[in-house]
Coordinates of C-alpha atoms and ligand atoms in Angstrom, one line a residue:
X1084 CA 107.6 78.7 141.1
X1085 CA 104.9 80.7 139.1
X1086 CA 104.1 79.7 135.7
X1087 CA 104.5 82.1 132.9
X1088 CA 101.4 83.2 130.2
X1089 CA 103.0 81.1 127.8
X1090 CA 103.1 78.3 129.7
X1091 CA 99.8 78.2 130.9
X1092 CA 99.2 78.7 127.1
X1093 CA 100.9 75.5 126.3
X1094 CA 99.4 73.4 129.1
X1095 CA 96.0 74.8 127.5
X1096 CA 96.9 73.4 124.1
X1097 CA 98.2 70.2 125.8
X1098 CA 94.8 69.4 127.2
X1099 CA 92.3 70.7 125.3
X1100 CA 93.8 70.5 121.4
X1101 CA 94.6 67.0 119.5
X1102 CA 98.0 65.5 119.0
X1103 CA 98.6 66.1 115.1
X1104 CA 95.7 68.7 114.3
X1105 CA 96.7 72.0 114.0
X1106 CA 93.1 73.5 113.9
X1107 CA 92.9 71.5 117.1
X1108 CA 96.0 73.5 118.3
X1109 CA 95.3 77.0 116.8
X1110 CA 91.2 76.8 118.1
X1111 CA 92.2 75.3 122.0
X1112 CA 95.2 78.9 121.6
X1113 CA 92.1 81.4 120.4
X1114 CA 90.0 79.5 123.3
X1115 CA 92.2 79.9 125.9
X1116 CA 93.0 84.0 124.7
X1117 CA 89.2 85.0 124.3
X1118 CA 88.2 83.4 127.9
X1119 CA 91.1 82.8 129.9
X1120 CA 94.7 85.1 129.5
X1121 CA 94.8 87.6 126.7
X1122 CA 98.1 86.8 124.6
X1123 CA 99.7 89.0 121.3
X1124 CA 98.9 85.6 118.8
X1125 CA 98.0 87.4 115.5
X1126 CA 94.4 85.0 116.3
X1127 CA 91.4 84.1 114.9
X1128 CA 90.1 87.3 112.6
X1129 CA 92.9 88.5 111.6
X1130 CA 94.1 84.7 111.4
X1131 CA 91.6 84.2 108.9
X1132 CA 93.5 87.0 106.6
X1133 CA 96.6 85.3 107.1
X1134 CA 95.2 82.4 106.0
X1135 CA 94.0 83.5 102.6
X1136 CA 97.3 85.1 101.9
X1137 CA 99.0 82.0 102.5
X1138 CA 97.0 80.1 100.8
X1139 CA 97.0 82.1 97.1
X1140 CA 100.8 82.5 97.2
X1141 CA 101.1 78.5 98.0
X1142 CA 104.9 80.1 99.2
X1143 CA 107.7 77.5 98.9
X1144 CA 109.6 79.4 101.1
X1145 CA 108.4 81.6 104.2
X1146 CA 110.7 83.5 106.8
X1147 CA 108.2 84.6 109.9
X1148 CA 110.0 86.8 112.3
X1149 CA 108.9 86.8 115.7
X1150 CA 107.3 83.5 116.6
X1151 CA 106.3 84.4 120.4
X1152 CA 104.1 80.7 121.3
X1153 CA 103.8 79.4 117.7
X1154 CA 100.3 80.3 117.2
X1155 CA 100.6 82.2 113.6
X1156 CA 103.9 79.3 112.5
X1157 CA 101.3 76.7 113.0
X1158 CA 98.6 78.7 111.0
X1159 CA 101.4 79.0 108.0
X1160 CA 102.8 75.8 108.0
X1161 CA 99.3 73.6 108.5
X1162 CA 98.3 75.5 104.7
X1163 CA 102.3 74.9 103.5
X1164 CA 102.3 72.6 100.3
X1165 CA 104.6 69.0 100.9
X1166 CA 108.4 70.1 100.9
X1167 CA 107.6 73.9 101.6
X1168 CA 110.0 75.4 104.4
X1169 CA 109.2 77.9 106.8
X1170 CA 111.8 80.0 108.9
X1171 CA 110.9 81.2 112.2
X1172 CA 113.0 84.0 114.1
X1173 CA 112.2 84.0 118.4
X1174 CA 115.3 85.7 120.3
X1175 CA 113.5 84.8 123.5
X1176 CA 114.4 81.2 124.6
X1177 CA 111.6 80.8 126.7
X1178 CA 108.7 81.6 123.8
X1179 CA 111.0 79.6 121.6
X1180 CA 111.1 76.2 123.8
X1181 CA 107.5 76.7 124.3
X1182 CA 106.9 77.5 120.4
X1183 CA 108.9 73.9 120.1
X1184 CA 106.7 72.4 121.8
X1185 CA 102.8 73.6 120.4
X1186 CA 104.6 73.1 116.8
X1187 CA 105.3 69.7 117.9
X1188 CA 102.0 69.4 119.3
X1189 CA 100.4 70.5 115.7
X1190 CA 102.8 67.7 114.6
X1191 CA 104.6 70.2 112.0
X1192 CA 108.2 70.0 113.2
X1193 CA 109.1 68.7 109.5
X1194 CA 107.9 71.6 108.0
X1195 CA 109.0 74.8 110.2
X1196 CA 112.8 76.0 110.8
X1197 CA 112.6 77.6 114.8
X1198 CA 115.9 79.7 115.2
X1199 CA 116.6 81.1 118.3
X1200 CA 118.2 84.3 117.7
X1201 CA 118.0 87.8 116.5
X1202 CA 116.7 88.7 113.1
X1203 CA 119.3 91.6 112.6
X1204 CA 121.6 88.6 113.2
X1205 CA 120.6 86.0 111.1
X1206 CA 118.7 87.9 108.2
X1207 CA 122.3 88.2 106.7
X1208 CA 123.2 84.3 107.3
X1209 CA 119.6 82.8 105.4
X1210 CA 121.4 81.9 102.0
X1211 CA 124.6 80.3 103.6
X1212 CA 123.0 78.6 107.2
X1213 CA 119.8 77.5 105.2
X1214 CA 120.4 77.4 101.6
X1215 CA 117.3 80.1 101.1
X1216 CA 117.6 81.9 97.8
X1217 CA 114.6 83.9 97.9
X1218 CA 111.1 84.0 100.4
X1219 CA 108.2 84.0 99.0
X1220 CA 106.3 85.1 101.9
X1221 CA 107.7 87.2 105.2
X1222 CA 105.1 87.5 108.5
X1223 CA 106.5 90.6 110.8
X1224 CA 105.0 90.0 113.9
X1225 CA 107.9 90.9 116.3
X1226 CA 109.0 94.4 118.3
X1227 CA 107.7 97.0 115.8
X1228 CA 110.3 99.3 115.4
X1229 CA 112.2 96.6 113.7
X1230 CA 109.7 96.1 110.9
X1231 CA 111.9 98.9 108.9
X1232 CA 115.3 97.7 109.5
X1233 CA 114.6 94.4 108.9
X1234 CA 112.9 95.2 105.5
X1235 CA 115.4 97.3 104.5
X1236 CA 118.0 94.3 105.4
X1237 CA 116.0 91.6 104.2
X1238 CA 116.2 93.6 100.6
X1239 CA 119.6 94.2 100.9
X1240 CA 120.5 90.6 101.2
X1241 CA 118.5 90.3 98.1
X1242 CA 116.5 87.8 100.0
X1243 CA 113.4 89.1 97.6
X1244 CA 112.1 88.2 94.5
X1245 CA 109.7 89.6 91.6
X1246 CA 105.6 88.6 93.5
X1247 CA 107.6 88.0 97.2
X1248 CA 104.9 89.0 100.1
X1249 CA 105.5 91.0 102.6
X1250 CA 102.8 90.6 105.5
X1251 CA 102.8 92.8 108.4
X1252 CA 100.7 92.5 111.4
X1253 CA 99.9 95.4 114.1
X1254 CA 100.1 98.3 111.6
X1255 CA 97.6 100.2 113.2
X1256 CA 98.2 99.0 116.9
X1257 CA 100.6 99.1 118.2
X1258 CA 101.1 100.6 115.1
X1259 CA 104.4 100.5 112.0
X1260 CA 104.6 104.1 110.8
X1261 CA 107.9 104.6 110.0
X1262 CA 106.9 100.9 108.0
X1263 CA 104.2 102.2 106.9
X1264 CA 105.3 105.3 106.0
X1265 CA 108.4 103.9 103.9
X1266 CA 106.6 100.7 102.2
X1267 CA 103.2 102.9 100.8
X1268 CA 105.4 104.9 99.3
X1269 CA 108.3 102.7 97.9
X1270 CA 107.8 102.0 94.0
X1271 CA 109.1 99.3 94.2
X1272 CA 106.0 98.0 96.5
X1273 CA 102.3 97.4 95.7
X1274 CA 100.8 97.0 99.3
X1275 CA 97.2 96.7 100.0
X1276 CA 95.7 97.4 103.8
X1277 CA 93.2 94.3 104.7
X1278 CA 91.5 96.3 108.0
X1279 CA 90.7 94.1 111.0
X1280 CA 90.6 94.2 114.9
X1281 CA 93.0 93.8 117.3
X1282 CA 93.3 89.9 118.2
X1283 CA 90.3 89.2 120.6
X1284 CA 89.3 92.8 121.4
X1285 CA 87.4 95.5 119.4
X1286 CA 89.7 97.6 118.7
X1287 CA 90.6 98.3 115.2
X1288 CA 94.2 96.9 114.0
X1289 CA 95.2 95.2 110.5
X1290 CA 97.5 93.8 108.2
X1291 CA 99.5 95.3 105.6
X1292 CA 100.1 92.9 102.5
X1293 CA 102.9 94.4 100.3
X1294 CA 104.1 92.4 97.1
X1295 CA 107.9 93.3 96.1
X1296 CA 107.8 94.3 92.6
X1297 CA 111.6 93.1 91.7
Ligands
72M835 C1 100.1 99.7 123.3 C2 99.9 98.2 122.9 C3 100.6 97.2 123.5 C4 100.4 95.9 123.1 C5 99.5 95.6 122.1 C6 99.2 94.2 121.7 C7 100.1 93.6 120.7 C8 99.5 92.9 119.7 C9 100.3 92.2 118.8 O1 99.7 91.5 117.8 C10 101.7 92.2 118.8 O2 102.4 91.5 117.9 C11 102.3 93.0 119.9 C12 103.8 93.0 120.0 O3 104.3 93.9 120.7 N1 104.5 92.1 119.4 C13 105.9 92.0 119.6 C14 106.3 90.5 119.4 C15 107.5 90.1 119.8 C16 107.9 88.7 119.7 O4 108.9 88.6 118.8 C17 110.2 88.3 119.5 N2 111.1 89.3 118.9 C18 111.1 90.6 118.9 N3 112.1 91.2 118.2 C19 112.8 90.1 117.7 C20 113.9 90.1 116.9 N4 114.5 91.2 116.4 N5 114.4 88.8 116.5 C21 113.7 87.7 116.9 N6 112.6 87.7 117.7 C22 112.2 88.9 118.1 C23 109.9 88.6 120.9 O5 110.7 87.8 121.7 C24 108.4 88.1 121.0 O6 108.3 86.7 121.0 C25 101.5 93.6 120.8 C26 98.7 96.6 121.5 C27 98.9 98.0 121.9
MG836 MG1 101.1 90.8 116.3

């Protein structure tokens, strides 16, 4: 039978990336995007952003909803200090066995949560199933018009705290509005627009970086 995109993605990583490096992992995903198959991985520029968020909130705690092939959970959780926990929501079992396995390549199963589910589903459940009182960083990098309702939730469920992150990808394309829209003008946001392109193409895209002001 045909092989899917991310298979092909994870037989890419498989030969050409390192058992136990993650830059191995993350370099042989951007190689095989930029001059093989196109695939939505957040990747390498705006990769870079990601990155430098992560790494000046040093987050003990990071829920990242929409995991697709693993690309931006191995990002996070190679920068993750020792005992940090990251949450990832994928709904699709077939991204999230093949998530399982480039995490596992990267050799970071210890330090990333994959749930295979729904966010609107297990948002609610965090403190109970996982013993999370607070994130202190959330990547939305999943359908777009859920980027609202799951902010709104994630509030409700008092999952935030005083300096938690919010980090959104796509805002510009495909493009958040309603997100947008409702986070730019919520006082009880300060959000900052860090302009980039869209992963291995020209066009322009970016991320949104919004700290919850409690
Ligand atoms: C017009 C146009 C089309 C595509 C692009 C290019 C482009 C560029 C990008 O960086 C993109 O992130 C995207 C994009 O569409 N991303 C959607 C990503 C979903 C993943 O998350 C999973 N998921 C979706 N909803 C949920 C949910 N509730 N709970 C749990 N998992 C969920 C899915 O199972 C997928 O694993 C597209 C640009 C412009
Ligand atoms: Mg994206």
């Amino acid at each position: 039978t045909q092989s899917t995109r991310p298979q092909r993605l994870l037989s890419a990583v498989q030969k050409n990336a390192t058992r136990g490096d993650p830059r191995s992992v993350v370099q042989a995903i951007d190689q095989f995007c930029r001059h093989k198959e196109w695939a939505m991985n957040v990747g390498d520029e705006k990769g870079c952003i990601l990155d430098s968020v992560v790494s000046e909130i040093n987050p003990a705690t990071v829920l990242e909803l929409g995991t697709y092939c693993g690309y931006s959970t191995v990002r996070i959780a190679s920068l993750l200090p020792p005992h940090a926990k990251l949450i990832t929501l994928e709904f699709n079992p077939n991204y999230a066995s093949i998530a399982r396995q480039v995490i596992a390549w990267a050799g970071l199963e210890d330090k990333v949560q994959l749930v295979e589910g729904a966010s609107g589903d297990w948002i609610p459940k965090m403190k109970e199933q996982f013993g999370v009182k607070t994130f202190d960083l959330v990547f939305l990098d999943h359908w777009k018009d859920r980027y609202l309702p799951d902010t709104k939730l994630i509030e409700e469920c008092g999952l935030l705290t005083k300096g938690s992150v919010l980090l959104a990808d796509n805002v510009i394309c495909p493009g958040t509005p309603d997100y947008l829209e409702y986070i730019r003008s919520s006082p009880q946001y300060e959000s900052q627009y860090f302009k980039s392109h869209l992963e291995y193409t020209k066009v322009e895209d970016g991320l949104e970086k919004s700290v919850f002001l409690g």
